PDB file of C-alpha atoms and ligand atoms in Angstrom:
ATOM      1  CA  MET A   7       3.671  -4.222 -10.637  1.00 78.00           C
ATOM      2  CA  SER A   8       4.099  -7.169  -8.250  1.00 90.00           C
ATOM      3  CA  ARG A   9       1.911  -9.501  -6.150  1.00 95.00           C
ATOM      4  CA  LEU A  10       1.918  -8.991  -2.542  1.00 98.00           C
ATOM      5  CA  HIS A  11       1.938 -11.639   0.308  1.00 97.00           C
ATOM      6  CA  ILE A  12      -1.509 -11.784   1.963  1.00 98.00           C
ATOM      7  CA  LEU A  13      -1.580 -12.235   5.841  1.00 97.00           C
ATOM      8  CA  ARG A  14      -3.776 -15.212   7.017  1.00 95.00           C
ATOM      9  CA  TYR A  15      -6.070 -15.016  10.052  1.00 96.00           C
ATOM     10  CA  PRO A  16      -5.174 -15.490  12.888  1.00 94.00           C
ATOM     11  CA  ASP A  17      -1.862 -13.428  12.231  1.00 96.00           C
ATOM     12  CA  PRO A  18      -1.842 -10.758  14.870  1.00 97.00           C
ATOM     13  CA  ARG A  19      -0.751  -8.385  12.366  1.00 98.00           C
ATOM     14  CA  LEU A  20      -4.421  -8.277  11.034  1.00 98.00           C
ATOM     15  CA  HIS A  21      -5.239  -6.464  14.318  1.00 98.00           C
ATOM     16  CA  THR A  22      -3.141  -3.528  13.523  1.00 98.00           C
ATOM     17  CA  ILE A  23      -4.942  -0.103  13.222  1.00 98.00           C
ATOM     18  CA  ALA A  24      -4.067   1.728   9.927  1.00 98.00           C
ATOM     19  CA  ALA A  25      -2.830   5.323   9.825  1.00 98.00           C
ATOM     20  CA  PRO A  26      -4.423   7.828   7.405  1.00 98.00           C
ATOM     21  CA  VAL A  27      -2.419   8.582   4.215  1.00 98.00           C
ATOM     22  CA  GLU A  28      -0.867  12.061   4.541  1.00 97.00           C
ATOM     23  CA  GLU A  29      -0.026  12.648   0.830  1.00 97.00           C
ATOM     24  CA  VAL A  30      -1.138  10.666  -2.204  1.00 98.00           C
ATOM     25  CA  ASN A  31       2.142  10.386  -3.937  1.00 98.00           C
ATOM     26  CA  GLU A  32       3.908   7.980  -6.549  1.00 97.00           C
ATOM     27  CA  SER A  33       4.815   5.497  -3.711  1.00 97.00           C
ATOM     28  CA  ILE A  34       1.057   5.357  -2.674  1.00 98.00           C
ATOM     29  CA  ARG A  35       0.085   4.903  -6.195  1.00 98.00           C
ATOM     30  CA  SER A  36       2.479   2.081  -6.842  1.00 98.00           C
ATOM     31  CA  LEU A  37       1.365   0.286  -3.768  1.00 98.00           C
ATOM     32  CA  ILE A  38      -2.229   0.646  -4.854  1.00 98.00           C
ATOM     33  CA  ALA A  39      -1.266  -1.054  -8.364  1.00 98.00           C
ATOM     34  CA  ASP A  40       0.243  -3.711  -6.573  1.00 98.00           C
ATOM     35  CA  MET A  41      -2.732  -4.253  -4.232  1.00 98.00           C
ATOM     36  CA  ALA A  42      -4.998  -4.262  -7.194  1.00 98.00           C
ATOM     37  CA  GLU A  43      -3.098  -6.986  -9.037  1.00 98.00           C
ATOM     38  CA  THR A  44      -2.971  -8.942  -5.803  1.00 98.00           C
ATOM     39  CA  MET A  45      -6.760  -8.779  -5.455  1.00 98.00           C
ATOM     40  CA  TYR A  46      -7.410  -9.572  -9.092  1.00 97.00           C
ATOM     41  CA  ALA A  47      -5.005 -12.500  -9.006  1.00 97.00           C
ATOM     42  CA  ALA A  48      -6.328 -14.017  -5.884  1.00 96.00           C
ATOM     43  CA  PRO A  49      -9.166 -13.631  -7.045  1.00 96.00           C
ATOM     44  CA  GLY A  50     -11.038 -11.388  -4.740  1.00 96.00           C
ATOM     45  CA  VAL A  51     -13.547  -8.531  -4.554  1.00 97.00           C
ATOM     46  CA  GLY A  52     -11.771  -6.346  -2.199  1.00 98.00           C
ATOM     47  CA  LEU A  53      -8.266  -5.894  -0.379  1.00 98.00           C
ATOM     48  CA  ALA A  54      -7.260  -3.626   2.574  1.00 98.00           C
ATOM     49  CA  ALA A  55      -3.677  -2.483   2.824  1.00 98.00           C
ATOM     50  CA  THR A  56      -3.688  -4.082   6.343  1.00 98.00           C
ATOM     51  CA  GLN A  57      -3.914  -7.522   4.556  1.00 98.00           C
ATOM     52  CA  VAL A  58      -0.516  -6.888   2.891  1.00 98.00           C
ATOM     53  CA  ASN A  59       0.929  -5.741   6.175  1.00 98.00           C
ATOM     54  CA  VAL A  60       0.843  -2.040   5.221  1.00 98.00           C
ATOM     55  CA  HIS A  61      -0.933  -0.221   7.906  1.00 98.00           C
ATOM     56  CA  LYS A  62      -2.345   2.690   5.890  1.00 98.00           C
ATOM     57  CA  GLN A  63      -5.943   3.535   5.184  1.00 98.00           C
ATOM     58  CA  ILE A  64      -6.096   2.223   1.671  1.00 98.00           C
ATOM     59  CA  ILE A  65      -8.704  -0.126   0.051  1.00 98.00           C
ATOM     60  CA  VAL A  66      -9.145  -1.517  -3.550  1.00 98.00           C
ATOM     61  CA  ILE A  67     -12.521  -3.032  -4.493  1.00 98.00           C
ATOM     62  CA  ASP A  68     -13.935  -4.373  -7.622  1.00 98.00           C
ATOM     63  CA  ALA A  69     -17.591  -5.690  -7.066  1.00 95.00           C
ATOM     64  CA  SER A  70     -18.451  -5.811 -10.849  1.00 95.00           C
ATOM     65  CA  ASP A  71     -19.077  -8.801 -12.825  1.00 94.00           C
ATOM     66  CA  THR A  72     -16.824  -7.733 -15.454  1.00 96.00           C
ATOM     67  CA  ARG A  73     -13.883  -7.214 -13.174  1.00 94.00           C
ATOM     68  CA  ASP A  74     -13.085  -3.807 -14.760  1.00 95.00           C
ATOM     69  CA  LYS A  75     -14.484  -1.197 -12.269  1.00 96.00           C
ATOM     70  CA  LEU A  76     -11.590  -0.775  -9.721  1.00 98.00           C
ATOM     71  CA  LEU A  77     -12.451   1.496  -6.800  1.00 98.00           C
ATOM     72  CA  THR A  78      -9.738   2.813  -4.811  1.00 98.00           C
ATOM     73  CA  LEU A  79     -10.634   4.490  -1.272  1.00 98.00           C
ATOM     74  CA  ILE A  80      -8.012   6.352   0.606  1.00 98.00           C
ATOM     75  CA  ASN A  81      -8.852   7.398   4.059  1.00 98.00           C
ATOM     76  CA  PRO A  82     -12.469   6.321   3.869  1.00 98.00           C
ATOM     77  CA  GLU A  83     -15.060   7.489   6.328  1.00 98.00           C
ATOM     78  CA  ILE A  84     -18.578   6.527   6.387  1.00 98.00           C
ATOM     79  CA  LEU A  85     -20.995   9.483   6.242  1.00 98.00           C
ATOM     80  CA  ALA A  86     -24.286   7.574   6.520  1.00 98.00           C
ATOM     81  CA  ALA A  87     -25.257   4.081   6.992  1.00 98.00           C
ATOM     82  CA  ILE A  88     -28.891   2.947   6.255  1.00 97.00           C
ATOM     83  CA  GLY A  89     -30.810  -0.252   6.738  1.00 97.00           C
ATOM     84  CA  VAL A  90     -29.764  -3.793   7.588  1.00 97.00           C
ATOM     85  CA  ALA A  91     -28.560  -6.587   5.603  1.00 94.00           C
ATOM     86  CA  ASP A  92     -26.976  -9.958   6.070  1.00 92.00           C
ATOM     87  CA  CYS A  93     -24.792 -11.131   3.281  1.00 91.00           C
ATOM     88  CA  GLU A  94     -22.580 -14.187   3.198  1.00 95.00           C
ATOM     89  CA  GLU A  95     -18.954 -12.892   3.302  1.00 97.00           C
ATOM     90  CA  GLY A  96     -15.619 -14.192   2.684  1.00 97.00           C
ATOM     91  CA  CYS A  97     -12.005 -12.881   3.053  1.00 98.00           C
ATOM     92  CA  LEU A  98      -8.716 -13.568   1.336  1.00 98.00           C
ATOM     93  CA  SER A  99      -7.188 -13.601   4.718  1.00 98.00           C
ATOM     94  CA  VAL A 100      -9.579 -16.462   5.853  1.00 97.00           C
ATOM     95  CA  PRO A 101      -9.674 -18.756   2.788  1.00 95.00           C
ATOM     96  CA  GLY A 102     -12.447 -21.243   2.584  1.00 94.00           C
ATOM     97  CA  ILE A 103     -14.699 -19.577   5.210  1.00 96.00           C
ATOM     98  CA  TYR A 104     -18.177 -18.109   4.442  1.00 97.00           C
ATOM     99  CA  GLU A 105     -20.436 -16.682   6.970  1.00 97.00           C
ATOM    100  CA  LYS A 106     -23.374 -14.419   7.114  1.00 97.00           C
ATOM    101  CA  ILE A 107     -22.618 -11.070   8.944  1.00 96.00           C
ATOM    102  CA  GLU A 108     -25.043  -8.327   9.624  1.00 96.00           C
ATOM    103  CA  ARG A 109     -24.071  -4.996   7.900  1.00 97.00           C
ATOM    104  CA  ALA A 110     -25.749  -1.793   6.875  1.00 98.00           C
ATOM    105  CA  GLU A 111     -27.709  -2.147   3.729  1.00 98.00           C
ATOM    106  CA  ARG A 112     -26.513   1.167   2.144  1.00 98.00           C
ATOM    107  CA  VAL A 113     -23.460   3.229   2.947  1.00 98.00           C
ATOM    108  CA  VAL A 114     -22.250   6.737   2.033  1.00 98.00           C
ATOM    109  CA  VAL A 115     -18.612   6.841   2.102  1.00 98.00           C
ATOM    110  CA  ARG A 116     -16.225   9.841   1.710  1.00 98.00           C
ATOM    111  CA  ALA A 117     -12.644   9.038   0.705  1.00 98.00           C
ATOM    112  CA  ARG A 118      -9.734  10.337  -1.324  1.00 98.00           C
ATOM    113  CA  GLY A 119      -9.161   8.803  -4.770  1.00 97.00           C
ATOM    114  CA  LEU A 120      -5.689   8.190  -6.824  1.00 96.00           C
ATOM    115  CA  ASP A 121      -5.699  11.769  -7.537  1.00 96.00           C
ATOM    116  CA  GLY A 122      -5.751  12.703  -3.862  1.00 96.00           C
ATOM    117  CA  GLU A 123      -9.080  14.472  -4.284  1.00 98.00           C
ATOM    118  CA  HIS A 124     -11.966  13.838  -1.977  1.00 98.00           C
ATOM    119  CA  PHE A 125     -15.162  12.128  -3.460  1.00 98.00           C
ATOM    120  CA  ASP A 126     -18.240  10.398  -2.028  1.00 98.00           C
ATOM    121  CA  VAL A 127     -19.505   7.142  -3.090  1.00 97.00           C
ATOM    122  CA  GLU A 128     -23.095   5.742  -2.349  1.00 98.00           C
ATOM    123  CA  ALA A 129     -23.170   1.943  -2.208  1.00 97.00           C
ATOM    124  CA  GLU A 130     -25.570  -0.801  -1.815  1.00 96.00           C
ATOM    125  CA  GLY A 131     -25.619  -4.572  -2.234  1.00 94.00           C
ATOM    126  CA  LEU A 132     -22.346  -6.336  -2.482  1.00 95.00           C
ATOM    127  CA  LEU A 133     -20.335  -3.062  -2.924  1.00 96.00           C
ATOM    128  CA  SER A 134     -21.785  -1.650   0.445  1.00 97.00           C
ATOM    129  CA  VAL A 135     -20.941  -4.907   2.339  1.00 97.00           C
ATOM    130  CA  CYS A 136     -17.621  -4.992   0.674  1.00 97.00           C
ATOM    131  CA  ILE A 137     -16.684  -1.352   1.707  1.00 98.00           C
ATOM    132  CA  GLN A 138     -17.833  -2.276   5.268  1.00 98.00           C
ATOM    133  CA  HIS A 139     -15.792  -5.351   5.435  1.00 98.00           C
ATOM    134  CA  GLU A 140     -12.648  -3.557   4.070  1.00 98.00           C
ATOM    135  CA  MET A 141     -13.047  -0.631   6.249  1.00 98.00           C
ATOM    136  CA  ASP A 142     -13.099  -3.069   9.361  1.00 98.00           C
ATOM    137  CA  HIS A 143      -9.564  -4.321   8.170  1.00 98.00           C
ATOM    138  CA  LEU A 144      -8.290  -0.919   8.374  1.00 98.00           C
ATOM    139  CA  LYS A 145      -9.499  -0.826  12.057  1.00 98.00           C
ATOM    140  CA  GLY A 146      -7.830  -4.212  12.766  1.00 98.00           C
ATOM    141  CA  ARG A 147     -11.027  -6.205  12.531  1.00 98.00           C
ATOM    142  CA  VAL A 148     -11.544  -9.454  10.701  1.00 98.00           C
ATOM    143  CA  PHE A 149     -15.187 -10.466   9.786  1.00 98.00           C
ATOM    144  CA  VAL A 150     -14.997 -13.727  11.693  1.00 97.00           C
ATOM    145  CA  GLU A 151     -14.867 -11.696  14.999  1.00 97.00           C
ATOM    146  CA  TYR A 152     -18.388 -11.036  14.597  1.00 97.00           C
ATOM    147  CA  LEU A 153     -19.191 -14.442  15.030  1.00 97.00           C
ATOM    148  CA  SER A 154     -19.793 -16.534  18.277  1.00 97.00           C
ATOM    149  CA  ARG A 155     -16.536 -17.505  20.462  1.00 97.00           C
ATOM    150  CA  LEU A 156     -17.306 -21.053  19.541  1.00 97.00           C
ATOM    151  CA  LYS A 157     -17.188 -20.427  15.761  1.00 97.00           C
ATOM    152  CA  GLN A 158     -14.082 -18.398  15.958  1.00 96.00           C
ATOM    153  CA  THR A 159     -12.217 -21.079  17.902  1.00 96.00           C
ATOM    154  CA  ARG A 160     -13.214 -23.672  15.229  1.00 96.00           C
ATOM    155  CA  ILE A 161     -12.167 -21.316  12.322  1.00 97.00           C
ATOM    156  CA  ARG A 162      -8.872 -20.412  14.124  1.00 96.00           C
ATOM    157  CA  ALA A 163      -8.068 -24.202  14.518  1.00 95.00           C
ATOM    158  CA  LYS A 164      -9.002 -24.795  10.875  1.00 95.00           C
ATOM    159  CA  MET A 165      -6.801 -22.032   9.556  1.00 94.00           C
ATOM    160  CA  GLN A 166      -3.818 -23.099  11.777  1.00 92.00           C
ATOM    161  CA  LYS A 167      -4.337 -26.840  10.435  1.00 93.00           C
ATOM    162  CA  GLN A 168      -4.112 -25.449   6.834  1.00 90.00           C
ATOM    163  CA  GLN A 169      -0.980 -23.464   7.655  1.00 87.00           C
ATOM    164  CA  ARG A 170       0.813 -26.516   9.104  1.00 91.00           C
ATOM    165  CA  GLN A 171      -0.216 -28.584   6.003  1.00 90.00           C
ATOM    166  CA  SER A 172       1.152 -26.060   3.596  1.00 85.00           C
ATOM    167  CA  ALA A 173       4.391 -25.351   5.562  1.00 79.00           C
TER     168      ALA A 173
HETATM  169 NI1   NI B  17     -11.331  -9.304   4.168  1.00 89.09          NI
END
Protein backbone atom coordinates (compact mmCIF):
# COMPACT_ATOMS: atom_id res chain seq x y z
CA MET A 1 0.00 0.00 0.00
CA SER A 2 1.09 3.56 -0.51
CA ARG A 3 -0.11 7.03 0.33
CA LEU A 4 -1.36 9.10 -2.57
CA HIS A 5 -0.97 12.81 -3.25
CA ILE A 6 -4.16 14.77 -2.54
CA LEU A 7 -5.03 17.58 -4.97
CA ARG A 8 -5.63 20.96 -3.34
CA TYR A 9 -8.39 23.39 -4.26
CA PRO A 10 -8.43 25.35 -6.62
CA ASP A 11 -6.61 22.73 -8.71
CA PRO A 12 -8.68 22.54 -11.93
CA ARG A 13 -8.32 18.72 -11.97
CA LEU A 14 -10.81 18.67 -9.07
CA HIS A 15 -13.45 19.65 -11.66
CA THR A 16 -12.99 16.48 -13.71
CA ILE A 17 -16.08 14.27 -13.96
CA ALA A 18 -15.34 10.68 -12.92
CA ALA A 19 -16.21 7.73 -15.17
CA PRO A 20 -17.96 4.59 -13.87
CA VAL A 21 -15.80 1.57 -12.99
CA GLU A 22 -16.42 -1.19 -15.56
CA GLU A 23 -14.86 -4.08 -13.69
CA VAL A 24 -13.91 -4.33 -10.00
CA ASN A 25 -10.56 -6.08 -10.43
CA GLU A 26 -7.25 -6.30 -8.54
CA SER A 27 -6.00 -2.93 -9.80
CA ILE A 28 -9.20 -1.24 -8.56
CA ARG A 29 -8.91 -3.02 -5.19
CA SER A 30 -5.29 -1.96 -4.91
CA LEU A 31 -6.24 1.67 -5.66
CA ILE A 32 -8.96 1.45 -2.97
CA ALA A 33 -6.44 0.15 -0.41
CA ASP A 34 -4.17 3.11 -1.20
CA MET A 35 -7.09 5.54 -0.97
CA ALA A 36 -8.08 4.12 2.44
CA GLU A 37 -4.50 4.40 3.72
CA THR A 38 -4.32 8.00 2.44
CA MET A 39 -7.65 8.90 4.09
CA TYR A 40 -6.73 7.38 7.49
CA ALA A 41 -3.27 8.98 7.44
CA ALA A 42 -4.56 12.48 6.57
CA PRO A 43 -6.69 11.98 8.78
CA GLY A 44 -10.07 12.38 7.10
CA VAL A 45 -13.53 10.81 7.13
CA GLY A 46 -13.83 10.45 3.38
CA LEU A 47 -11.88 10.53 0.14
CA ALA A 48 -13.00 10.44 -3.48
CA ALA A 49 -10.76 9.10 -6.26
CA THR A 50 -11.02 12.54 -7.94
CA GLN A 51 -8.99 13.98 -5.04
CA VAL A 52 -6.05 11.69 -5.83
CA ASN A 53 -6.34 12.53 -9.54
CA VAL A 54 -7.95 9.22 -10.55
CA HIS A 55 -11.15 9.98 -12.39
CA LYS A 56 -13.16 6.87 -11.58
CA GLN A 57 -16.33 6.67 -9.48
CA ILE A 58 -14.80 5.40 -6.24
CA ILE A 59 -15.25 6.69 -2.68
CA VAL A 60 -13.88 5.53 0.66
CA ILE A 61 -15.49 6.69 3.91
CA ASP A 62 -15.08 5.97 7.59
CA ALA A 63 -17.45 8.08 9.68
CA SER A 64 -17.08 5.91 12.80
CA ASP A 65 -15.50 7.08 16.05
CA THR A 66 -13.45 3.90 16.20
CA ARG A 67 -12.00 4.36 12.67
CA ASP A 68 -12.58 0.70 11.83
CA LYS A 69 -15.70 0.82 9.65
CA LEU A 70 -14.41 1.41 6.15
CA LEU A 71 -17.15 1.85 3.58
CA THR A 72 -16.22 1.58 -0.09
CA LEU A 73 -18.67 2.85 -2.69
CA ILE A 74 -18.03 2.14 -6.36
CA ASN A 75 -20.33 3.78 -8.95
CA PRO A 76 -22.63 5.18 -6.22
CA GLU A 77 -26.06 6.55 -7.09
CA ILE A 78 -28.61 8.21 -4.84
CA LEU A 79 -31.94 6.35 -4.84
CA ALA A 80 -33.65 8.62 -2.32
CA ALA A 81 -32.85 11.82 -0.46
CA ILE A 82 -35.03 12.87 2.46
CA GLY A 83 -35.15 16.01 4.60
CA VAL A 84 -32.73 18.88 4.96
CA ALA A 85 -29.75 19.25 7.25
CA ASP A 86 -26.94 21.74 7.46
CA CYS A 87 -23.72 20.49 8.82
CA GLU A 88 -20.28 22.01 9.05
CA GLU A 89 -18.08 20.37 6.43
CA GLY A 90 -14.39 20.24 5.75
CA CYS A 91 -12.37 18.64 2.96
CA LEU A 92 -8.86 17.21 2.62
CA SER A 93 -8.55 19.21 -0.61
CA VAL A 94 -9.41 22.48 1.17
CA PRO A 95 -7.44 22.19 4.44
CA GLY A 96 -8.41 24.46 7.33
CA ILE A 97 -11.77 25.56 5.85
CA TYR A 98 -15.00 24.55 7.60
CA GLU A 99 -18.36 25.81 6.37
CA LYS A 100 -22.02 24.93 6.80
CA ILE A 101 -23.57 23.41 3.68
CA GLU A 102 -27.18 22.39 3.14
CA ARG A 103 -27.64 18.70 2.34
CA ALA A 104 -30.31 16.02 2.46
CA GLU A 105 -30.71 14.69 5.99
CA ARG A 106 -30.93 11.05 4.93
CA VAL A 107 -29.95 9.27 1.74
CA VAL A 108 -30.37 5.81 0.29
CA VAL A 109 -27.46 4.95 -1.99
CA ARG A 110 -26.85 2.02 -4.31
CA ALA A 111 -23.25 1.16 -5.12
CA ARG A 112 -20.92 -1.73 -5.87
CA GLY A 113 -18.61 -2.98 -3.15
CA LEU A 114 -15.09 -4.45 -3.18
CA ASP A 115 -16.51 -7.76 -4.43
CA GLY A 116 -18.19 -5.99 -7.35
CA GLU A 117 -21.69 -6.80 -6.05
CA HIS A 118 -24.38 -4.15 -5.73
CA PHE A 119 -25.64 -3.18 -2.30
CA ASP A 120 -27.81 -0.43 -0.81
CA VAL A 121 -26.87 1.71 2.13
CA GLU A 122 -29.20 3.95 4.12
CA ALA A 123 -27.38 6.77 5.86
CA GLU A 124 -28.11 9.66 8.18
CA GLY A 125 -26.06 12.15 10.17
CA LEU A 126 -22.34 12.44 9.43
CA LEU A 127 -22.35 9.42 7.12
CA SER A 128 -25.13 10.89 4.97
CA VAL A 129 -23.35 14.25 4.69
CA CYS A 130 -20.09 12.54 3.92
CA ILE A 131 -21.57 10.39 1.14
CA GLN A 132 -23.12 13.47 -0.50
CA HIS A 133 -19.88 15.45 -0.16
CA GLU A 134 -17.77 12.66 -1.72
CA MET A 135 -20.31 12.03 -4.50
CA ASP A 136 -20.03 15.72 -5.39
CA HIS A 137 -16.26 15.24 -5.87
CA LEU A 138 -17.00 12.54 -8.47
CA LYS A 139 -19.11 15.14 -10.33
CA GLY A 140 -16.24 17.62 -10.20
CA ARG A 141 -17.75 19.70 -7.43
CA VAL A 142 -15.93 20.91 -4.30
CA PHE A 143 -18.08 21.84 -1.25
CA VAL A 144 -16.90 25.46 -1.15
CA GLU A 145 -18.60 25.97 -4.51
CA TYR A 146 -21.95 26.06 -2.68
CA LEU A 147 -20.82 29.23 -0.89
CA SER A 148 -21.21 32.84 -2.05
CA ARG A 149 -18.85 34.18 -4.74
CA LEU A 150 -17.22 36.43 -2.17
CA LYS A 151 -16.46 33.54 0.19
CA GLN A 152 -15.14 31.43 -2.68
CA THR A 153 -12.80 34.22 -3.76
CA ARG A 154 -11.48 34.57 -0.20
CA ILE A 155 -10.98 30.82 0.19
CA ARG A 156 -9.20 30.57 -3.17
CA ALA A 157 -6.83 33.40 -2.19
CA LYS A 158 -6.13 31.73 1.17
CA MET A 159 -5.37 28.37 -0.48
CA GLN A 160 -3.08 29.97 -3.06
CA LYS A 161 -1.22 31.81 -0.30
CA GLN A 162 -0.79 28.53 1.68
CA GLN A 163 0.59 26.83 -1.42
CA ARG A 164 3.06 29.64 -2.12
CA GLN A 165 4.28 29.44 1.47
CA SER A 166 4.76 25.67 1.37
CA ALA A 167 6.45 25.73 -2.07
NI1 LIG B 1 -13.83 16.66 0.09
